[in-house]
Coordinates of C-alpha atoms and ligand atoms in Angstrom, one line a residue:
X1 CA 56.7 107.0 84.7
X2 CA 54.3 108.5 87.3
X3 CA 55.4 108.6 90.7
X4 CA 54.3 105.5 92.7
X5 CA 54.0 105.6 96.8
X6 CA 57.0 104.0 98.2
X7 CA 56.1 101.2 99.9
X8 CA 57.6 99.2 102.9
X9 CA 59.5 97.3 100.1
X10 CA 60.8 100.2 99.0
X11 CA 62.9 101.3 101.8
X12 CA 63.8 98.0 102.4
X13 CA 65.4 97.5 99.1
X14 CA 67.2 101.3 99.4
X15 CA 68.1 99.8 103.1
X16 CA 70.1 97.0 101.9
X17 CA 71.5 99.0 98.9
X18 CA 72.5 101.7 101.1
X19 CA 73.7 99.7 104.1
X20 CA 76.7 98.2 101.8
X21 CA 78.5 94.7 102.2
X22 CA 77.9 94.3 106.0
X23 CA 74.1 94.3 105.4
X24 CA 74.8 91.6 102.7
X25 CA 74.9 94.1 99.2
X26 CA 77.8 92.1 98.2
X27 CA 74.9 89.9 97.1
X28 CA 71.7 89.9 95.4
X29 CA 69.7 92.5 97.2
X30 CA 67.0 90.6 96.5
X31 CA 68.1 86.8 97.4
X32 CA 68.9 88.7 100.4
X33 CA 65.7 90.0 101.3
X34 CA 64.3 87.0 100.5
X35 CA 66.2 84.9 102.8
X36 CA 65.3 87.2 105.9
X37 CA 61.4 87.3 104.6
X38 CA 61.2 83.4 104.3
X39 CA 62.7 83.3 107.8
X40 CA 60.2 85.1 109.5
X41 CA 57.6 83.3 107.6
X42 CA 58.8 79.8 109.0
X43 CA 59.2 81.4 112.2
X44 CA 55.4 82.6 112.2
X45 CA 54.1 79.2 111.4
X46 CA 55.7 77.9 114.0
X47 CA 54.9 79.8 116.7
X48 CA 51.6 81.5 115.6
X49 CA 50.3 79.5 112.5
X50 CA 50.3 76.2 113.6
X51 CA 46.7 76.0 114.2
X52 CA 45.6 77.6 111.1
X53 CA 43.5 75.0 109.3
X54 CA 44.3 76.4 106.0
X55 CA 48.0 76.3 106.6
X56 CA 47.9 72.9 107.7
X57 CA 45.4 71.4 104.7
X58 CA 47.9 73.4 102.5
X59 CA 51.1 71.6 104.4
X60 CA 49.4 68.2 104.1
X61 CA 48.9 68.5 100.6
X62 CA 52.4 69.5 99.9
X63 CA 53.7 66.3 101.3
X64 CA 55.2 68.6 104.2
X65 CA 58.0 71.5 103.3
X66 CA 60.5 71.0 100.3
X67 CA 63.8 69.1 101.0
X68 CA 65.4 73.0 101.8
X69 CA 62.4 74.6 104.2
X70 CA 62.4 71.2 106.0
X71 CA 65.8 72.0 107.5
X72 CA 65.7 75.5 107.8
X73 CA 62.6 74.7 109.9
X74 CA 64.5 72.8 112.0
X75 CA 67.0 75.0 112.3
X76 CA 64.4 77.5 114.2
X77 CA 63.4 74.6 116.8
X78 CA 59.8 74.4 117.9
X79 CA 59.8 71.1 118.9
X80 CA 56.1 71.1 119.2
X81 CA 54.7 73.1 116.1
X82 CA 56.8 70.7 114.3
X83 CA 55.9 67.8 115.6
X84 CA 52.0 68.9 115.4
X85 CA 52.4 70.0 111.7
X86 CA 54.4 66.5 110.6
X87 CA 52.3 63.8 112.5
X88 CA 49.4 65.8 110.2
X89 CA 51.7 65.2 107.4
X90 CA 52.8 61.6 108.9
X91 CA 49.1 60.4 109.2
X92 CA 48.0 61.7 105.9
X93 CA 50.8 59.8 104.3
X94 CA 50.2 56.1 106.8
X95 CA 46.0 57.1 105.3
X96 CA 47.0 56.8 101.9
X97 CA 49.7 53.9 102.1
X98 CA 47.1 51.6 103.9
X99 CA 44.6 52.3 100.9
X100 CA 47.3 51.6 97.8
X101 CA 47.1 48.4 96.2
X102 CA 49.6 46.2 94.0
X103 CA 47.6 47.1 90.2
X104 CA 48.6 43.7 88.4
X105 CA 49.2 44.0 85.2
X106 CA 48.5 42.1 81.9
X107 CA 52.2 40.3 81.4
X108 CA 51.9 40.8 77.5
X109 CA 49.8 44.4 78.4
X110 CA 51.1 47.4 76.3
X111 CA 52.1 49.4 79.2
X112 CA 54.1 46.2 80.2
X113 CA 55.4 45.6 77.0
X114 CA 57.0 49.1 76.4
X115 CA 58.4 49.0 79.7
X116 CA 60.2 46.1 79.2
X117 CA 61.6 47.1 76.1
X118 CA 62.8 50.0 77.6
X119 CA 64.1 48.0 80.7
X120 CA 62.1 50.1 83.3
X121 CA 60.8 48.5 86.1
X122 CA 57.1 47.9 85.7
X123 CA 56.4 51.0 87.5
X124 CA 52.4 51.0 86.0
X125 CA 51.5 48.6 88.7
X126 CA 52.6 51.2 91.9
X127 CA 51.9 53.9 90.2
X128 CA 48.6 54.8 91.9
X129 CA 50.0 55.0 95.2
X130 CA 53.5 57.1 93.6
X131 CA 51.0 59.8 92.5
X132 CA 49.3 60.1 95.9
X133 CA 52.4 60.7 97.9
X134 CA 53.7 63.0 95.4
X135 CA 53.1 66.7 96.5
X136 CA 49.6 67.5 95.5
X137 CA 50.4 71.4 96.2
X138 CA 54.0 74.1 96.2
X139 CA 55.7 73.7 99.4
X140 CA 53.9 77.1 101.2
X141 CA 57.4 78.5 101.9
X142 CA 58.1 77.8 98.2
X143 CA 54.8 79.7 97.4
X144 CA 55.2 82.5 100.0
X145 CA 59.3 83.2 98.8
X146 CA 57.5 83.4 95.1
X147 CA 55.1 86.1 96.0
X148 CA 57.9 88.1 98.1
X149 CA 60.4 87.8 95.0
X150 CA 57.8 89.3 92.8
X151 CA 57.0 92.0 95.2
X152 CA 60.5 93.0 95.8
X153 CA 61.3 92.3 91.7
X154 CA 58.2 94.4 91.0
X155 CA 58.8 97.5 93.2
X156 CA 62.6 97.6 92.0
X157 CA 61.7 98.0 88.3
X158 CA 58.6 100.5 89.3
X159 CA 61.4 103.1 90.7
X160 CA 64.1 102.2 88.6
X161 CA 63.8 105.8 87.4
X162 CA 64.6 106.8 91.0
X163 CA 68.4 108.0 90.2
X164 CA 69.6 107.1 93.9
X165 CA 68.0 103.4 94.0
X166 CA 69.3 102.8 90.2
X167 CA 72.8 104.1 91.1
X168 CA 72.6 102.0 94.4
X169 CA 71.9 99.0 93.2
X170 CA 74.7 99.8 89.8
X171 CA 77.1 99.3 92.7
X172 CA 75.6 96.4 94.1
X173 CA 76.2 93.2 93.5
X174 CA 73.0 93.2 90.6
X175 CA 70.8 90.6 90.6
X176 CA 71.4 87.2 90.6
X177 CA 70.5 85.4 87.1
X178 CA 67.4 84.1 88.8
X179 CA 66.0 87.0 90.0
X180 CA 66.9 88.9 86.8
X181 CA 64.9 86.3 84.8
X182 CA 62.0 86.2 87.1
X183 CA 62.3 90.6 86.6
X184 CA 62.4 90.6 83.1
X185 CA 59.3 88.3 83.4
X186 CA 57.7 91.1 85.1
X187 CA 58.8 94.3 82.8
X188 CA 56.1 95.6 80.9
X189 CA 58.1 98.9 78.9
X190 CA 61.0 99.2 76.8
X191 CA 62.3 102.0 79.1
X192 CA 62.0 100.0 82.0
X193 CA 63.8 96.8 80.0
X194 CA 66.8 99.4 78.7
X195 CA 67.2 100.9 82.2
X196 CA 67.4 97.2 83.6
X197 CA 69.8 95.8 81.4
X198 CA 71.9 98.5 81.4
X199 CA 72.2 98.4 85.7
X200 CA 72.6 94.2 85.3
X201 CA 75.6 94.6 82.7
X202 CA 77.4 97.3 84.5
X203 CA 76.8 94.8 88.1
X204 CA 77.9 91.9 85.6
X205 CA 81.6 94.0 83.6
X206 CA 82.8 94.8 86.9
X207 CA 82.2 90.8 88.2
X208 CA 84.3 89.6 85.2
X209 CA 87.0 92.3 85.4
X210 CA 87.7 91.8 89.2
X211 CA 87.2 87.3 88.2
X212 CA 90.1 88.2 85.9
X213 CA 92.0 89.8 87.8
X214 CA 91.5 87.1 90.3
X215 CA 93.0 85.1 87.6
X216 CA 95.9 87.2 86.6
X217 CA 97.2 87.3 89.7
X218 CA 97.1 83.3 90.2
X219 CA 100.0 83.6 87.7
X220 CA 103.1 82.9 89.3
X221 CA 104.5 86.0 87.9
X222 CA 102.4 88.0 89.9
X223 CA 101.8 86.3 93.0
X224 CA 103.6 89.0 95.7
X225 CA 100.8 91.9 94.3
X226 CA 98.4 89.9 96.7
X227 CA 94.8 90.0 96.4
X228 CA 92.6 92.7 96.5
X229 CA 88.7 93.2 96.7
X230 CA 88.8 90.7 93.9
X231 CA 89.9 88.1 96.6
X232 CA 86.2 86.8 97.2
X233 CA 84.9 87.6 93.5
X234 CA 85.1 83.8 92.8
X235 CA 82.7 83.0 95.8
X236 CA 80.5 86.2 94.2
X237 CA 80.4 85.0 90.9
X238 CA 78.6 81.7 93.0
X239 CA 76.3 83.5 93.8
X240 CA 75.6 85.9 90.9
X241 CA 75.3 83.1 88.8
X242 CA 73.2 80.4 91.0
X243 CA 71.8 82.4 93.6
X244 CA 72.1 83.2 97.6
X245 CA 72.4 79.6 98.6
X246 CA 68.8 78.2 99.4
X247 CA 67.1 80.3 97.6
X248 CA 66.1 77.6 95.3
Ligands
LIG301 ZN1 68.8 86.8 93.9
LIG302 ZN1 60.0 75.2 99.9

């Protein structure tokens, strides 16, 4: 593979491969750069986006943030960019309630018919004013994690073949199944899918041998050995399997 320029994402990734479990490596290097980058991008709007018309047509058509960026956005504070962005959201919503209308239905109608066969509520006649309050658009923190994970995803599999970054992240925690799928998503060569799986399986052996060791040493017989770095593994394995928590 030809040499590509390292980018910012580069060193960032070696960063938090290099900088070991106090910079968060006992974890998806990626869910963890992720978490920072989302931060900073809720932090932004807050304090320097929030009169951006384009973010805020994009926020009103989202129905506001997603049940998870809702409360890490109030978590930063900014009483007032909040409260500017959600009476947007607020009024857009009050717009739309005042315009919906009870659809009556036909009592012998098809739509009515199958419904009550089925026992479901005769949702047909709301259902106009359910659709408009639905999120017409991704939550932007949603959108703007997305296009981080596949910049971070991407530049990790472009230097793969960079021995120090490969070995790094072999000692890592790998990526979390999520972020592995979304990379295999993104590979485009066989070498680059061999080199992959082969780092994810060697992150993934060393997970199950230090889970059963956790295990062998719940055994009575061999509870005075104590635990070791296997200690945590079962809070690991969490987050190997699901994900950093929040990052979906
Ligand atoms: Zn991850
Ligand atoms: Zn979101």
């Amino acid at each position: 593979m030809a040499q590509l320029p390292k980018s910012a994402a580069y060193y960032n990734l070696r960063d938090v491969l290099d900088t070991g479990p106090a910079n968060g490596s006992r974890t998806c290097p990626v869910c963890h750069l992720i978490s920072k980058s989302v931060t900073r991008y809720l932090d932004s709007l807050l304090y320097e986006l929030v009169n951006d018309p384009g973010v805020r047509q994009e926020i009103r058509d989202a129905r506001g943030f997603c049940n998870e960026h809702a409360w890490q956005l109030q978590k930063l504070g900014g009483a007032l960019g909040i409260g500017i962005i959600y009476r947007d959201v607020i009024e857009t919503v009050v717009k739309f309630i005042r315009q919906g209308k009870y659809r009556r239905t036909q009592l012998l109608s098809r739509q009515r018919l199958q419904e009550a066969l089925s026992g479901d509520q005769p949702a047909a006649a709301t259902a106009d004013l359910v659709a408009v309050l639905e999120p017409q658009g991704t939550c932007p923190a949603c959108r703007q994690r997305h296009i981080m994970e596949n910049v971070y995803l991407g530049t990790l599999l472009e230097h793969l073949d960079d021995e120090h970054l490969a070995s790094a992240l072999r000692t890592s925690a790998g990526l979390c199944l999520p972020h592995f799928r979304q990379a295999l998503q993104l590979v485009q060569d066989e070498p680059t899918f061999q080199r992959l799986v082969e780092v994810q399986l060697a992150c993934l052996e060393r997970l199950d041998g230090e889970l059963s060791e956790l295990v062998r040493k719940h055994d009575y017989r061999f509870a005075g050995e104590g635990f070791g770095a296997e200690g945590d593994s079962w809070i690991r394995a969490i987050a190997q399997v699901s994900g950093q928590e929040g990052i979906r």
